[in-house]
Short mmCIF file of C-alpha atoms in Angstrom, two decimals:
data_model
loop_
_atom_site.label_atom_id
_atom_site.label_comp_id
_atom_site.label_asym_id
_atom_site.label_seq_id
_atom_site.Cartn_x
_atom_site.Cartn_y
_atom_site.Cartn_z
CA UNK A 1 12.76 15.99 -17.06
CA UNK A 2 10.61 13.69 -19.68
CA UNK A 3 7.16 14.46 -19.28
CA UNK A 4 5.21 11.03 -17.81
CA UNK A 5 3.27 11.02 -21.45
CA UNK A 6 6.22 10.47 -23.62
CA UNK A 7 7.60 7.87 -20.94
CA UNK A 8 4.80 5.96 -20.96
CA UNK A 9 4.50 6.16 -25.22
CA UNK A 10 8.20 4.58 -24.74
CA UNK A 11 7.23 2.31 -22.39
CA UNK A 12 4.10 1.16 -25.00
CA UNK A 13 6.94 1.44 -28.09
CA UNK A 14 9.43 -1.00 -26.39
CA UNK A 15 6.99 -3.84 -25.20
CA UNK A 16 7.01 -3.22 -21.65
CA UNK A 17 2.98 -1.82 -21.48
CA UNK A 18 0.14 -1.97 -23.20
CA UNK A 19 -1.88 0.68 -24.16
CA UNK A 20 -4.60 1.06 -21.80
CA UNK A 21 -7.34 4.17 -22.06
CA UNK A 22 -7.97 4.46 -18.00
CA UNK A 23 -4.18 4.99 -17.62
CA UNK A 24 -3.63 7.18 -20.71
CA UNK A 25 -6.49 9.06 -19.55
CA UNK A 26 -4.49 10.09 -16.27
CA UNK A 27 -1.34 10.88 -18.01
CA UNK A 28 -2.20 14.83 -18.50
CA UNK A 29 -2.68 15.29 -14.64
CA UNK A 30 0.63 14.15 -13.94
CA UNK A 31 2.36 16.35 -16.97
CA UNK A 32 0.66 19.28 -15.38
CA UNK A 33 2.09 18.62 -11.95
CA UNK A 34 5.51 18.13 -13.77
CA UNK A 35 5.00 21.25 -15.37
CA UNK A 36 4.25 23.10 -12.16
CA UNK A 37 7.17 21.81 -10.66
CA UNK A 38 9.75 22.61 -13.00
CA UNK A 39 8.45 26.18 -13.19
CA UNK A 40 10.84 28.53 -11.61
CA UNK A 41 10.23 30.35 -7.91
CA UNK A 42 8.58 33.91 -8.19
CA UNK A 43 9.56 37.13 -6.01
CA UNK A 44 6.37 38.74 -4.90
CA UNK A 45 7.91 41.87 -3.46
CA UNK A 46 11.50 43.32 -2.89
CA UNK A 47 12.65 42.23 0.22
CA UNK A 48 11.07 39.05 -0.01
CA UNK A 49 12.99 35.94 -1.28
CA UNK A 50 11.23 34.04 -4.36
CA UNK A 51 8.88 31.10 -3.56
CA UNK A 52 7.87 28.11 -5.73
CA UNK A 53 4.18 28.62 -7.09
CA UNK A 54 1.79 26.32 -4.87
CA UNK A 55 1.30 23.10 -8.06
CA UNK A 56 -2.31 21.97 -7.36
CA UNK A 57 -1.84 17.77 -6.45
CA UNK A 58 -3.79 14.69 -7.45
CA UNK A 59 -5.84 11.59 -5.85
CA UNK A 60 -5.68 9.14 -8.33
CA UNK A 61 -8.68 6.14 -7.11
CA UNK A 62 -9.83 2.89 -8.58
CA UNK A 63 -10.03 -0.93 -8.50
CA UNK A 64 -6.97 -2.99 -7.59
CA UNK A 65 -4.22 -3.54 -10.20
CA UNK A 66 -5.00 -0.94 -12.55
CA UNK A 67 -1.35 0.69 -12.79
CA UNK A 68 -1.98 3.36 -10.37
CA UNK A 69 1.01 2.65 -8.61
CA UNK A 70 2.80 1.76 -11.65
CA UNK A 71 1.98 5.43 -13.23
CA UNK A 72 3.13 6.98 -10.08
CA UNK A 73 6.13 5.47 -9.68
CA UNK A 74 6.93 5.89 -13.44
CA UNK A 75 6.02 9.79 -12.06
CA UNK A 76 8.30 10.79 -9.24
CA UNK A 77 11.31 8.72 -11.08
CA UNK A 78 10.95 10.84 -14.17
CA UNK A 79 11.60 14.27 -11.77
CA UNK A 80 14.73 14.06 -12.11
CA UNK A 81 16.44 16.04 -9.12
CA UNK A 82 13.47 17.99 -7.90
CA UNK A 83 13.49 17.08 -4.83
CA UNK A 84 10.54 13.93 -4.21
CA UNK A 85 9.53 11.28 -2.04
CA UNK A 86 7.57 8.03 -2.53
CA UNK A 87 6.40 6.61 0.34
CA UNK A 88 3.68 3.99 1.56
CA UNK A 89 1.06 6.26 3.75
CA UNK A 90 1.03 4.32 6.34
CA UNK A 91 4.27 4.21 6.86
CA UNK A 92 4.57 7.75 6.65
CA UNK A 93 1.79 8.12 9.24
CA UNK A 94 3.86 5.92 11.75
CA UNK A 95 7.24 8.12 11.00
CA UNK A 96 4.69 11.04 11.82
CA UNK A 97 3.67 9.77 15.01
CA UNK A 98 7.26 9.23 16.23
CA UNK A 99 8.01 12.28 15.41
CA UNK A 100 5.68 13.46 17.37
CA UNK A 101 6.58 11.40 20.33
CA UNK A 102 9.97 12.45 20.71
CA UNK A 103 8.90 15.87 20.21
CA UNK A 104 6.52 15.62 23.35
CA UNK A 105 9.15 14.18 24.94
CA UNK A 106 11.43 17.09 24.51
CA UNK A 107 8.61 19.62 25.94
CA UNK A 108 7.33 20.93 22.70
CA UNK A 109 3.78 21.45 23.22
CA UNK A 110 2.75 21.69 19.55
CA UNK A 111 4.69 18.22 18.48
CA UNK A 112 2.98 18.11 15.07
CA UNK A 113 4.54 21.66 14.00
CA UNK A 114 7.65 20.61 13.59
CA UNK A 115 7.33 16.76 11.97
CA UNK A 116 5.57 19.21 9.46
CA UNK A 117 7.98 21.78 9.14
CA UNK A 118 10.82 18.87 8.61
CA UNK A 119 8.56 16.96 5.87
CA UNK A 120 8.36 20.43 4.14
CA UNK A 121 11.63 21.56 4.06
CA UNK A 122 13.11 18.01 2.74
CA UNK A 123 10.71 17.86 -0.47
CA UNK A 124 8.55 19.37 -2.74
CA UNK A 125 6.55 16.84 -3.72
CA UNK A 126 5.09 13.89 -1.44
CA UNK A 127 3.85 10.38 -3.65
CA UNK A 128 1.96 8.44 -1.31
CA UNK A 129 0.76 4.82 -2.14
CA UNK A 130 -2.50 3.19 -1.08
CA UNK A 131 -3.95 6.11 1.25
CA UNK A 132 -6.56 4.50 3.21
CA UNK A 133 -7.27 5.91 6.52
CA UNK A 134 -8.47 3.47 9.45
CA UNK A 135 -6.85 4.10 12.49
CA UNK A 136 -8.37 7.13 14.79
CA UNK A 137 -5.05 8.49 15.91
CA UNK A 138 -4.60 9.02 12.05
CA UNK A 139 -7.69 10.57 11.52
CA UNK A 140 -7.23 13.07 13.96
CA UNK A 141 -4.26 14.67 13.19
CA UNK A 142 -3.97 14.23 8.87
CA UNK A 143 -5.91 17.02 8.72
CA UNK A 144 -3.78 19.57 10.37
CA UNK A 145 -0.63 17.61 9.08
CA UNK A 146 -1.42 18.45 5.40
CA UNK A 147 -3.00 21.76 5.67
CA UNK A 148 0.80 22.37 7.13
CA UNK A 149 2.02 20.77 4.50
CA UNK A 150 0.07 22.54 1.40
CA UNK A 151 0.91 25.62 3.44
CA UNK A 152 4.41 25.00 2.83
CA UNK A 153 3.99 24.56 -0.71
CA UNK A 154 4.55 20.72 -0.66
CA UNK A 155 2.50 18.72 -3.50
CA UNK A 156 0.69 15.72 -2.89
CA UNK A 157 -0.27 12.99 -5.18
CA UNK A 158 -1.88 9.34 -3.70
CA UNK A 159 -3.25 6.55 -4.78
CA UNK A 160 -6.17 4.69 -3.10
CA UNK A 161 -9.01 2.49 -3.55
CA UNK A 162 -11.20 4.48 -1.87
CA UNK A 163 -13.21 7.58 -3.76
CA UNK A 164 -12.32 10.66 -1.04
CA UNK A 165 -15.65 10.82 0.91
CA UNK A 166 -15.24 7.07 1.36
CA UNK A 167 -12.13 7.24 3.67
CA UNK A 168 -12.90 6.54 7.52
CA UNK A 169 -16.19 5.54 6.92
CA UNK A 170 -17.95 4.53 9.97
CA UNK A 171 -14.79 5.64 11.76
CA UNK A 172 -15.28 6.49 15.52
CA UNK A 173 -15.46 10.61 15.46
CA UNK A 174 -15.85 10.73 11.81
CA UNK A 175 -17.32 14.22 12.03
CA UNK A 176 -14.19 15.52 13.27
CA UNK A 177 -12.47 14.05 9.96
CA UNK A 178 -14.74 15.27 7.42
CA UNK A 179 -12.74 18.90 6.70
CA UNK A 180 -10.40 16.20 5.37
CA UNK A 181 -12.27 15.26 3.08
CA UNK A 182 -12.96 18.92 1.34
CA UNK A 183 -9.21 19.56 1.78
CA UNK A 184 -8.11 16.86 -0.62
CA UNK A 185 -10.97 17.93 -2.78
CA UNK A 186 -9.71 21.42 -2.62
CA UNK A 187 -5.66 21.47 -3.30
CA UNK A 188 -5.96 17.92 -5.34
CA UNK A 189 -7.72 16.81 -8.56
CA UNK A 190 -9.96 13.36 -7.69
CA UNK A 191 -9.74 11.60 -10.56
CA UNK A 192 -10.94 7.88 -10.52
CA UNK A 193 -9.45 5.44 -13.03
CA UNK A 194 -11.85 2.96 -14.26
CA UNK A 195 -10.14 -0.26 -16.40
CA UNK A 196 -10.99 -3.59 -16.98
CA UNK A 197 -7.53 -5.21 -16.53
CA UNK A 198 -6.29 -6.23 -13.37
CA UNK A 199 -2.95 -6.22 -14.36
CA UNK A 200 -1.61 -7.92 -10.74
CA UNK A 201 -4.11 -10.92 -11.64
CA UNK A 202 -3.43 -11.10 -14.99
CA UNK A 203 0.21 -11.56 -14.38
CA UNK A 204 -0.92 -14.40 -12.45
CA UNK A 205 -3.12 -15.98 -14.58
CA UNK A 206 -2.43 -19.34 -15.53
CA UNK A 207 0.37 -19.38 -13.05
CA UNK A 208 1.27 -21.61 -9.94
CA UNK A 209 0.54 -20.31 -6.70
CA UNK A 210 0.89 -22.77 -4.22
CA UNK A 211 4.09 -25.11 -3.83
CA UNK A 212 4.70 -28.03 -1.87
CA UNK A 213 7.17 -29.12 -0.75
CA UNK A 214 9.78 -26.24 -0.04
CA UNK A 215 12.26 -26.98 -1.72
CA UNK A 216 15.20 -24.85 -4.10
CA UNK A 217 12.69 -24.60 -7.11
CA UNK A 218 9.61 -23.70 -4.84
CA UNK A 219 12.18 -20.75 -3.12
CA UNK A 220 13.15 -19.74 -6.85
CA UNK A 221 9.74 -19.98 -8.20
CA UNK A 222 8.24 -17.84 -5.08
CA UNK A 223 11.18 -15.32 -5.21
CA UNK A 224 10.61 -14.61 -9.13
CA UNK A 225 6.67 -14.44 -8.28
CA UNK A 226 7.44 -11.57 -5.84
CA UNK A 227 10.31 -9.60 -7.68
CA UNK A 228 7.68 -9.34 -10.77
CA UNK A 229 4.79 -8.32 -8.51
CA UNK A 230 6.75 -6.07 -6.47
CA UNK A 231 8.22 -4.29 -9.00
CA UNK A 232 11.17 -2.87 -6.67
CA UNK A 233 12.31 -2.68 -3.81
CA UNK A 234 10.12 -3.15 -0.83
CA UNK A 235 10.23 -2.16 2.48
CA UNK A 236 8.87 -3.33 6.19
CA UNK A 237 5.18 -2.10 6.52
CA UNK A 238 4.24 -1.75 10.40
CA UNK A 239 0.48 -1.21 10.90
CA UNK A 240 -1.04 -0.12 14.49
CA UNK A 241 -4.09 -2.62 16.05
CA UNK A 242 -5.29 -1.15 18.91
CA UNK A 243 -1.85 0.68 20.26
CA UNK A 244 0.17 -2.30 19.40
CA UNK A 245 2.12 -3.28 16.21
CA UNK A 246 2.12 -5.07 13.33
CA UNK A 247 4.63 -5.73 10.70
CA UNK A 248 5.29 -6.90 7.38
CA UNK A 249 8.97 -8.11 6.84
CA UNK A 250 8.28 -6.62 2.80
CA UNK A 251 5.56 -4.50 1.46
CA UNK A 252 5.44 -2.28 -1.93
CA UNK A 253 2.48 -1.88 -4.32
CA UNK A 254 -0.19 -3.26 -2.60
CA UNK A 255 2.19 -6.99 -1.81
CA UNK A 256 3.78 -8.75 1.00
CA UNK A 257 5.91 -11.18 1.95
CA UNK A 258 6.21 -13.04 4.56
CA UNK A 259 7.16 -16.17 6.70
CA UNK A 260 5.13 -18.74 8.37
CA UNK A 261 6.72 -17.57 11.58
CA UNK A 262 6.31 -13.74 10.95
CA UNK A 263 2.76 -14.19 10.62
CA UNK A 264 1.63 -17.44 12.96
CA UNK A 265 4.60 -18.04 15.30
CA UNK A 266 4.01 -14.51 17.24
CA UNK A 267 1.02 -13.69 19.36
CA UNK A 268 -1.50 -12.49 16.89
CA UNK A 269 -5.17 -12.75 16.95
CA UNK A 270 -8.13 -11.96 14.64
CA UNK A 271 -7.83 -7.78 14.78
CA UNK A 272 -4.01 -8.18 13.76
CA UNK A 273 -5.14 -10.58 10.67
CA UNK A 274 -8.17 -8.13 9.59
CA UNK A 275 -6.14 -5.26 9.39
CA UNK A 276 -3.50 -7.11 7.09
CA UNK A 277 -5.92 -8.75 5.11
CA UNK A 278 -7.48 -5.04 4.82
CA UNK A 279 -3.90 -3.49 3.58
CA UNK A 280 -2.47 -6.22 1.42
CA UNK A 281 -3.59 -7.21 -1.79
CA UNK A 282 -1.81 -10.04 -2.10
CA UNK A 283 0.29 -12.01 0.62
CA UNK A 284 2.97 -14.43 -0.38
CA UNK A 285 3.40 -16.38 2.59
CA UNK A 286 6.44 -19.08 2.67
CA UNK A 287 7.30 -22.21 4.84
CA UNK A 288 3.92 -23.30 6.08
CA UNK A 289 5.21 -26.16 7.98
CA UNK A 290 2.77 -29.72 8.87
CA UNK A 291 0.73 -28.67 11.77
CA UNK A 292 0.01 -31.06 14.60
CA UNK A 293 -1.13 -30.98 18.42
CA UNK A 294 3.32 -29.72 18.63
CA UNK A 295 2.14 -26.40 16.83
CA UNK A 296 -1.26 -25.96 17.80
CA UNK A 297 -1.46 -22.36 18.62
CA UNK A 298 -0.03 -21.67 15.58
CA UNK A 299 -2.11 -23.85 13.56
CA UNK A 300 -5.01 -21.59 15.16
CA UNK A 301 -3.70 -18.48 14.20
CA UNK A 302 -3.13 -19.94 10.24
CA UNK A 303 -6.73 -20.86 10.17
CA UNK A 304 -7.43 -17.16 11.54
CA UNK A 305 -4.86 -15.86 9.01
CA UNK A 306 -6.51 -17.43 6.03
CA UNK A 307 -10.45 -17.15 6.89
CA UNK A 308 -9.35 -13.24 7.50
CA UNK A 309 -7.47 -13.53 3.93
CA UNK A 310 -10.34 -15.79 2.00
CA UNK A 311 -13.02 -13.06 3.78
CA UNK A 312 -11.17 -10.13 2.00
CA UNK A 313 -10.00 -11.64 -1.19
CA UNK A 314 -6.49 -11.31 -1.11
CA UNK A 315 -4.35 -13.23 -3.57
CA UNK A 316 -2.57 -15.97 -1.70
CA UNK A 317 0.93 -17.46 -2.90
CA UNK A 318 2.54 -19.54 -0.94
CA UNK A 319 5.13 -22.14 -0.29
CA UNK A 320 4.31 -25.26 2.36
CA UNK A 321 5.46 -28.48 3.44
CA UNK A 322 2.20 -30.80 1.97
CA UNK A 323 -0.47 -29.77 -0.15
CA UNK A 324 -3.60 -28.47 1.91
CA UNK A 325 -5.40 -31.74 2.78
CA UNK A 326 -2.03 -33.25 4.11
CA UNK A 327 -0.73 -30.18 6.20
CA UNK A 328 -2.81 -31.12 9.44
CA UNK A 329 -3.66 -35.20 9.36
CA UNK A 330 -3.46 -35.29 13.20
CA UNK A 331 -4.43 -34.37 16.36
CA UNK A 332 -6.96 -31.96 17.85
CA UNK A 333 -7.89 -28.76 15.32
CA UNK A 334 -7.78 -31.61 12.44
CA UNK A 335 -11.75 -31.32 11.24
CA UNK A 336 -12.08 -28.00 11.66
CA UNK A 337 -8.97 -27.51 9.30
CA UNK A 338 -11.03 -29.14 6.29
CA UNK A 339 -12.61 -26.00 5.70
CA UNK A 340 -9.18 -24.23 5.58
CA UNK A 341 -7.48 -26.66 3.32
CA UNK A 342 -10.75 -26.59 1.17
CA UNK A 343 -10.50 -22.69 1.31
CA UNK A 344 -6.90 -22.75 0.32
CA UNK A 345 -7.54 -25.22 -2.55
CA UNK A 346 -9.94 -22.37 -3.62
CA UNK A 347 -7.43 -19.59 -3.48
CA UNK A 348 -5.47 -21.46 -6.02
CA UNK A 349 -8.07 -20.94 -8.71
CA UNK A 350 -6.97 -18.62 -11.30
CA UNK A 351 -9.74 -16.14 -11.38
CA UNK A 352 -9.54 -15.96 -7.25
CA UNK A 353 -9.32 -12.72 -6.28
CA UNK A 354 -11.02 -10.62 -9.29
CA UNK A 355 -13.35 -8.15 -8.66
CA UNK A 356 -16.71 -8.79 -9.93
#
C-alpha cells in the first residue's frame, strides 16, 4: 500500500496534477485512514477472535471541481486488497432500499438489519461520492443504516457539497434526521476543502461545447469531452421523484451522459428535471434533433430540461442537429423557444457555470 501523499507527489512529479494547497491540505486525513486500515486485528480476550480497530472516517466538503473525487478515487485504488468499495450514494441508497424490499417480502420484520449486516461483511471501507440527501425515504432510515454500519467496524469516507448540518435542509421531518447529523460529526473528520480552481471548468475552458450538426467528428469530439471529464468508468445513476424513477444511462464524478431520447422522448416533467439538474454537474446531452409541431411534447420537455439546467448552473455539452436559433423555426412552441435558444447560446460561454 503507497500512502495517498506519495501518490499524489508522483502524480505532481510526472505532469499529471498540479500542486494545489486545498488538496494537499487533505492528504494527511486520508494517510491516517490508510494507516488505520492496514493495522492488524487485536484479540481483546481469550476466547474471543481478534477484531479490526474501529479507523475513525472522513467527510471531505467543498465547491464543485476541486479534486474531491479525484483524491478519493486516487484513495480506495491505492488500498491495495483491503477489501473497499466506491460507490455513488445514491446509488447505494437505491441498492439499500431493494434490499430492503425483498427482505419484507420474505417476512423479515427488521429488513434494514440484514442489507446492513451484508454491506458489513463484504468491506471494510465504504467511499461514497457526492452524498447529498433529498429524498425522505433516505432520510429516514441513513441514520440507523450507518450506526449499523460503524457498529460493524466499516469506515466511511464521502464527498459532498454540502457542509454536514446543511444536508436535508428544509426536508419534510427534518427533526427526525438531525442525530444524523452528530453521527457523521462523531465517527468522521468534516473537513471542508476550499480552492480556487475548478478543475472540471478549467478543463473546459476555451473548449467547444456545443456541435451542430451530428456528425462522426461531433460523436468523436463529444466522446473525448466525456472520457476526460469522467475520468473512468461510469455507471447508470437512477434517482427516485416522488416513488417513481429516474435514470441516467452514465454518471461518475458529478457527469452524465445522455440522449435526446433518454431525457425528452419519455414522460418526464419539471420534478424529474429539478432533481437531475440538482445531482449533475454537468450533462452532456447528444442528438437534439429539429423540433417541430411532429415532436412537440418533446420539444416541451427540452425547454423544461434546459430552464431546470440554466436555473441550476449545470455545464451543458451537447451535440444537435442546427445551432440553437435554427432547431425550432416552425410551428406552435416556436416564440417561446427564443428564450431557450438564447439560454443555450449562453451556456456556451466559457466562464458558464463558475461559481461566483
Amino acid at each position: 500500500m503507497t500512502h495517498l501523499s506519495t501518490l499524489y507527489r508522483q502524480k505532481i512529479d510526472a505532469g499529471e496534477l498540479k500542486p494545489d494547497p486545498a488538496q494537499e491540505a487533505v492528504l494527511p486525513h486520508f494517510d491516517r485512514i490508510a494507516e488505520g486500515l492496514k493495522a492488524p486485528p487485536v484479540k481483546r480476550g481469550f476466547f474471543r477472535k481478534a477484531e479490526f480497530e474501529q479507523v475513525k472516517g472522513l467527510y471531505l466538503w467543498g465547491g464543485v471541481g476541486r479534486g474531491k473525487s479525484m483524491l478519493m478515487d486516487l484513495f480506495v485504488d491505492s488500498l491495495g486488497d483491503i477489501p473497499s468499495r466506491r460507490v455513488h450514494f445514491h446509488a447505494f441508497m437505491q441498492e439499500i432500499h431493494t434490499q430492503m424490499h425483498e427482505a419484507r417480502q420474505n417476512g423479515v420484520e427488521d429488513a434494514l438489519a440484514p442489507a446492513a449486516k451484508a454491506v458489513a461483511e463484504s468491506v471494510r471501507l465504504l467511499a461514497f461520492d457526492e452524498m447529498q440527501i433529498t429524498d425522505i425515504t433516505d432520510a429516514m432510515i441513513v441514520g440507523r443504516l450507518f450506526e449499523a454500519l460503524f457498529a460493524a467496524g466499516v469506515t466511511v469516507i464521502t464527498t459532498s457539497n454540502r457542509v454536514p448540518d446543511e444536508l436535508y435542509k428544509n426536508g419534510l421531518n427534518r427533526q427526525l434526521f438531525l442525530p444524523f447529523i452528530d453521527l457523521i460529526k462523531e465517527q468522521m473528520d468534516v473537513h471542508e476543502m476550499v480552492s480556487p480552481i475548478d478543475y472540471r471548468q478549467h478543463r473546459l475552458t476555451g473548449a467547444q461545447v456545443y456541435f451542430a450538426p451530428v456528425d462522426a467528428e461531433a460523436r468523436a469530439q463529444i466522446r473525448a469531452i466525456w472520457t476526460d471529464l469522467s475520468g473512468g468508468p461510469a455507471q447508470p445513476l437512477t434517482l427516485e421523484v416522488k416513488g417513481r424513477e429516474v435514470t441516467l444511462p452514465a454518471f461518475r464524478n458529478g457527469v452524465a451522459r445522455a440522449s435526446f431520447y433518454d431525457l425528452c422522448g419519455k414522460m418526464l416533467g419539471p420534478g424529474d428535471y429539478l432533481a437531475i439538474a440538482e445531482e449533475v454537474k454537468v450533462l452532456v446531452l447528444e442528438d437534439i434533433p429539429r423540433l417541430s409541431r411532429n415532436n412537440f411534447n418533446e420539444a416541451k420537455r427540452f425547454v423544461t430540461l434546459i430552464d431546470a439546467l440554466y436555473e441550476a448552473r449545470v455545464r451543458l455539452i451537447c451535440s444537435a442537429a442546427a445551432q440553437p436559433e435554427m432547431l425550432y423555426v416552425e410551428g406552435e412552441g416556436t416564440f417561446e423557444f427564443e428564450r431557450t435558444a438564447s439560454r443555450l447560446r449562453e451556456m456556451q460561454d466559457k466562464d458558464w457555470g463558475q461559481e461566483t
